[in-house]
PDB file of C-alpha atoms in Angstrom:
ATOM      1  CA  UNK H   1      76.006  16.728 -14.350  1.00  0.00           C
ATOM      2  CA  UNK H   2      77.536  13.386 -15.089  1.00  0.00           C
ATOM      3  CA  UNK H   3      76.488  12.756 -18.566  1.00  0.00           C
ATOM      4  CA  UNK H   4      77.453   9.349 -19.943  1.00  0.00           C
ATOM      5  CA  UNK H   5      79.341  10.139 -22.981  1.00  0.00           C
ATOM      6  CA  UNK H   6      83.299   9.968 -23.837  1.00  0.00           C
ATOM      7  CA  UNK H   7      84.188  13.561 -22.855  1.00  0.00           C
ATOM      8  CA  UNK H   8      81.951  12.999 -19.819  1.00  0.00           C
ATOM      9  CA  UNK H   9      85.270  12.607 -17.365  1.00  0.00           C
ATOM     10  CA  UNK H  10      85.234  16.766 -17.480  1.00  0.00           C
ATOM     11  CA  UNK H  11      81.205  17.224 -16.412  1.00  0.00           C
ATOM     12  CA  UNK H  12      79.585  19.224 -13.635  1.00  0.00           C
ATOM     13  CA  UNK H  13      78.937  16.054 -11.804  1.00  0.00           C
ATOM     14  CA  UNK H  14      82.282  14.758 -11.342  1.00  0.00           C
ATOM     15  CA  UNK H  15      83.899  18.056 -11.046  1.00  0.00           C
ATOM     16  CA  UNK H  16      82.238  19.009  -7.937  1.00  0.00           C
ATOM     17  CA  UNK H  17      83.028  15.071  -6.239  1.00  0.00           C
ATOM     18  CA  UNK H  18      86.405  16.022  -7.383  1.00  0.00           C
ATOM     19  CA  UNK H  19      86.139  19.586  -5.925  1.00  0.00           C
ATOM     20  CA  UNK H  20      84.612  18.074  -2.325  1.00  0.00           C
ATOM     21  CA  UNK H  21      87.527  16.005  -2.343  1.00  0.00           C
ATOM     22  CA  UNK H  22      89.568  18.742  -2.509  1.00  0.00           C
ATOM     23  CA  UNK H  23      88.119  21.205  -0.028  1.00  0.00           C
ATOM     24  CA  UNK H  24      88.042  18.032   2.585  1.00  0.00           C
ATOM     25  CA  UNK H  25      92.126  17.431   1.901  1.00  0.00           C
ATOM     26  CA  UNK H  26      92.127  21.531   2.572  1.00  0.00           C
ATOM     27  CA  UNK H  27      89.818  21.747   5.744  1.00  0.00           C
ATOM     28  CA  UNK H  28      91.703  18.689   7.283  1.00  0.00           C
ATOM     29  CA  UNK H  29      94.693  18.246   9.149  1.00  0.00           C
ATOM     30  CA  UNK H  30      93.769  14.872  10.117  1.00  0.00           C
ATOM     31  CA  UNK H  31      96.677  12.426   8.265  1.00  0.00           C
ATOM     32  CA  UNK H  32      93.848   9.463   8.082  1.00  0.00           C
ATOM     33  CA  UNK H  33      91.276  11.872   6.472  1.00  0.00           C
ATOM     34  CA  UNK H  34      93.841  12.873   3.948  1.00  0.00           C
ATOM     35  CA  UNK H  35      95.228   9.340   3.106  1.00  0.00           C
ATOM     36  CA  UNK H  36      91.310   8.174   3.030  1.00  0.00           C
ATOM     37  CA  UNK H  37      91.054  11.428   0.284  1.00  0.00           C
ATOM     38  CA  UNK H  38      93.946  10.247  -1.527  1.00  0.00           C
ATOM     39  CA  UNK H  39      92.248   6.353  -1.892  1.00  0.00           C
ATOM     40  CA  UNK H  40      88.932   8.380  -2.976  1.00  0.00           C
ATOM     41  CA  UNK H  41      90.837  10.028  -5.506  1.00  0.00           C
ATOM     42  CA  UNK H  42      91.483   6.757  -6.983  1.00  0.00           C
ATOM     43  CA  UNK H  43      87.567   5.616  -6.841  1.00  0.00           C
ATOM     44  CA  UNK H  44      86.847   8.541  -8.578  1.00  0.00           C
ATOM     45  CA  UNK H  45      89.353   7.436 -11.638  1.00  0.00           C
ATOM     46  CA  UNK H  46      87.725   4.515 -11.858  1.00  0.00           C
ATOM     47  CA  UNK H  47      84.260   6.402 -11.918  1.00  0.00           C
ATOM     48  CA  UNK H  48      86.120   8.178 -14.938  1.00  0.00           C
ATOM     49  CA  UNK H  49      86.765   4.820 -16.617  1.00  0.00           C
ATOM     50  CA  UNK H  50      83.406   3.454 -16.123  1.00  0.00           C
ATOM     51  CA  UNK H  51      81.680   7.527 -17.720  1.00  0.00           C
ATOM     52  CA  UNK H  52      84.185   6.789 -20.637  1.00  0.00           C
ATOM     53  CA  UNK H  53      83.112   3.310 -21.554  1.00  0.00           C
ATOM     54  CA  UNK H  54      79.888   3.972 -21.164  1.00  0.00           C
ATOM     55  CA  UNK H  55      79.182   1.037 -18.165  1.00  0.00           C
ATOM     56  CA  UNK H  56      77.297   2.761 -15.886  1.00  0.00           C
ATOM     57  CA  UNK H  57      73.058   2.567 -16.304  1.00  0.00           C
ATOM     58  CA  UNK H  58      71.279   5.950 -16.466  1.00  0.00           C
ATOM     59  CA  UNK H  59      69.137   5.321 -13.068  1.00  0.00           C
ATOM     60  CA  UNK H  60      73.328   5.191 -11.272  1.00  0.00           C
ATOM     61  CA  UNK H  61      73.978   8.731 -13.419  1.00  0.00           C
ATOM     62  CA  UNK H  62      71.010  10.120 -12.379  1.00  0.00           C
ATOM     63  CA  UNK H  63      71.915   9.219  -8.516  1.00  0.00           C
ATOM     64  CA  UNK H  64      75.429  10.208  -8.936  1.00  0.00           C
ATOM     65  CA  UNK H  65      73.701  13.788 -10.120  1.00  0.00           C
ATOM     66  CA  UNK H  66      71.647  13.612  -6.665  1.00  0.00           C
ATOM     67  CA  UNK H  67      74.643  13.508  -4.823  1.00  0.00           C
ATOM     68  CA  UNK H  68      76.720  15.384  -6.492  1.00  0.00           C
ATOM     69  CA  UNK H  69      73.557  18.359  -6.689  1.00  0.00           C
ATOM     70  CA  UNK H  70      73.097  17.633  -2.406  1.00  0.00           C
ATOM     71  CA  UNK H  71      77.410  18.373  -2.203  1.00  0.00           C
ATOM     72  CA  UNK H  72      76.995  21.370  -4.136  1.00  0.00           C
ATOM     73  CA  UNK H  73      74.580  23.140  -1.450  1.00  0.00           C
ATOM     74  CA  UNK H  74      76.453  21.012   1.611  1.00  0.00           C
ATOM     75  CA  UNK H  75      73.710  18.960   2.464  1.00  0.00           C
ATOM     76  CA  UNK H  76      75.436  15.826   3.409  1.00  0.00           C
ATOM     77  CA  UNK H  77      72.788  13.585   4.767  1.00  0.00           C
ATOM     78  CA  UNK H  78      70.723  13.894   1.246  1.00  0.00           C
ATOM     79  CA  UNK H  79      73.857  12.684  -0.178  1.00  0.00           C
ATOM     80  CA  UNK H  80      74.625   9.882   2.115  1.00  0.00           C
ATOM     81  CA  UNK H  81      70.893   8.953   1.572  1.00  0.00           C
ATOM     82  CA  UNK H  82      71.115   9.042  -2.168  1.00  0.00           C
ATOM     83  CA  UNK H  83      74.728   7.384  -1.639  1.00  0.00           C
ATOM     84  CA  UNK H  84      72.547   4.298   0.081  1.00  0.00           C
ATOM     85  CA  UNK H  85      69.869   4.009  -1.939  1.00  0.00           C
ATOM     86  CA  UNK H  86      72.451   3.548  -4.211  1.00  0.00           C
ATOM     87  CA  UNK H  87      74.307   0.664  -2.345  1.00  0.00           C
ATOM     88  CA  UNK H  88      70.985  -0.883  -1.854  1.00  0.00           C
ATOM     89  CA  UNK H  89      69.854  -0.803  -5.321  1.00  0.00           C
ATOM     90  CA  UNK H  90      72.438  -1.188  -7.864  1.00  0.00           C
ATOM     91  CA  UNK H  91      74.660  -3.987  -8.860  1.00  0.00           C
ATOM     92  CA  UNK H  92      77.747  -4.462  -7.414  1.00  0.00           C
ATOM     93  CA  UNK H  93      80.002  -4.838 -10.407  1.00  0.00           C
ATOM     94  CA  UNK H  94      78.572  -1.717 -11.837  1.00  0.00           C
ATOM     95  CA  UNK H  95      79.565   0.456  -8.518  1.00  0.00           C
ATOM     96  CA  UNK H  96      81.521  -1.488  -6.579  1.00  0.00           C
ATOM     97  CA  UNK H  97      84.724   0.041  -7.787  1.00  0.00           C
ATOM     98  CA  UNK H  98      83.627   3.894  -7.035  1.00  0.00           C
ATOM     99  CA  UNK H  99      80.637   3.723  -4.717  1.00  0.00           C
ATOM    100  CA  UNK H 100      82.871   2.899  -1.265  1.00  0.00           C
ATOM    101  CA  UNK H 101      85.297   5.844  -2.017  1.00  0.00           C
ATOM    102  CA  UNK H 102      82.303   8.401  -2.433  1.00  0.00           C
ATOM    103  CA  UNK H 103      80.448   7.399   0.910  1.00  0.00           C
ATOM    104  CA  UNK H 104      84.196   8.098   2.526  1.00  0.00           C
ATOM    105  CA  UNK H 105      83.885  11.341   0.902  1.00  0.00           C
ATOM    106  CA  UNK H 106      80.256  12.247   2.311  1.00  0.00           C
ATOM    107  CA  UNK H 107      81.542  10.965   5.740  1.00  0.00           C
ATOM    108  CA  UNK H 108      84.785  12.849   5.953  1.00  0.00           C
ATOM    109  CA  UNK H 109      83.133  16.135   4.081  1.00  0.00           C
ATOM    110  CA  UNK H 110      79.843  15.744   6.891  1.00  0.00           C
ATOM    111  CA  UNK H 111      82.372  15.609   9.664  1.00  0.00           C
ATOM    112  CA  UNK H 112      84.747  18.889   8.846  1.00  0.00           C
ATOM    113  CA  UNK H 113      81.521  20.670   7.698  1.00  0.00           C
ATOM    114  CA  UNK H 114      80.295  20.150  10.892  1.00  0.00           C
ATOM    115  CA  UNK H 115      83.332  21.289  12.429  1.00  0.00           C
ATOM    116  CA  UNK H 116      84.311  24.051  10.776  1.00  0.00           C
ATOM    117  CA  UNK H 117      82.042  24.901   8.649  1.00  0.00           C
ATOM    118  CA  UNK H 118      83.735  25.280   5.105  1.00  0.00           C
TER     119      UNK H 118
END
């Protein structure tokens, strides 16, 4: 999952937040949804940065794996509760730059899977 190291910007992790983003900017015609995709797309490179230098704690990597382990089997509401318990436990300078763009992510991704189903 996302394993704080250098080459970490490539793990399981990250790759499947980066896949969700994808399969929402597929499932969606909406124009907001995909301009809100395109912003999370940018949290997520600074998500990169912070894997890379090393400046995010293990408990955050370990949540980050909770979420990214609830996307992986669709389960969107154990990922938006993981995603708050996050919020509501961390320190802002150490997620405030990624942690917005992934609860768009869970929102728009629990809304189309709702809808269609994907």
């Amino acid at each position: 999952m996302l394993i704080k190291a250098v080459v970490s910007t490539q793990s399981t992790g990250l790759q499947v937040l980066e896949s969700a983003v994808g399969d929402c900017k597929n499932a969606t015609q909406n124009p907001t949804h995909k301009r809100k995709l395109d912003e999370v797309t940018t949290k997520l490179d600074a998500l990169k940065e912070k894997l890379r230098y090393d400046s995010i704690s293990g408990s955050v990597v370990d949540e980050l794996n909770g979420i990214a382990g609830a996307l992986q089997v669709k389960d969107y509401n154990q990922a938006l509760y993981i995603h708050s318990r996050v919020a509501q436990t961390a320190n802002f300078s150490e997620v405030g730059a990624f942690l917005p763009g992934i609860k768009v992510l869970l929102q728009i991704g629990a809304q189309l899977h709702t809808v269609h189903h994907y």
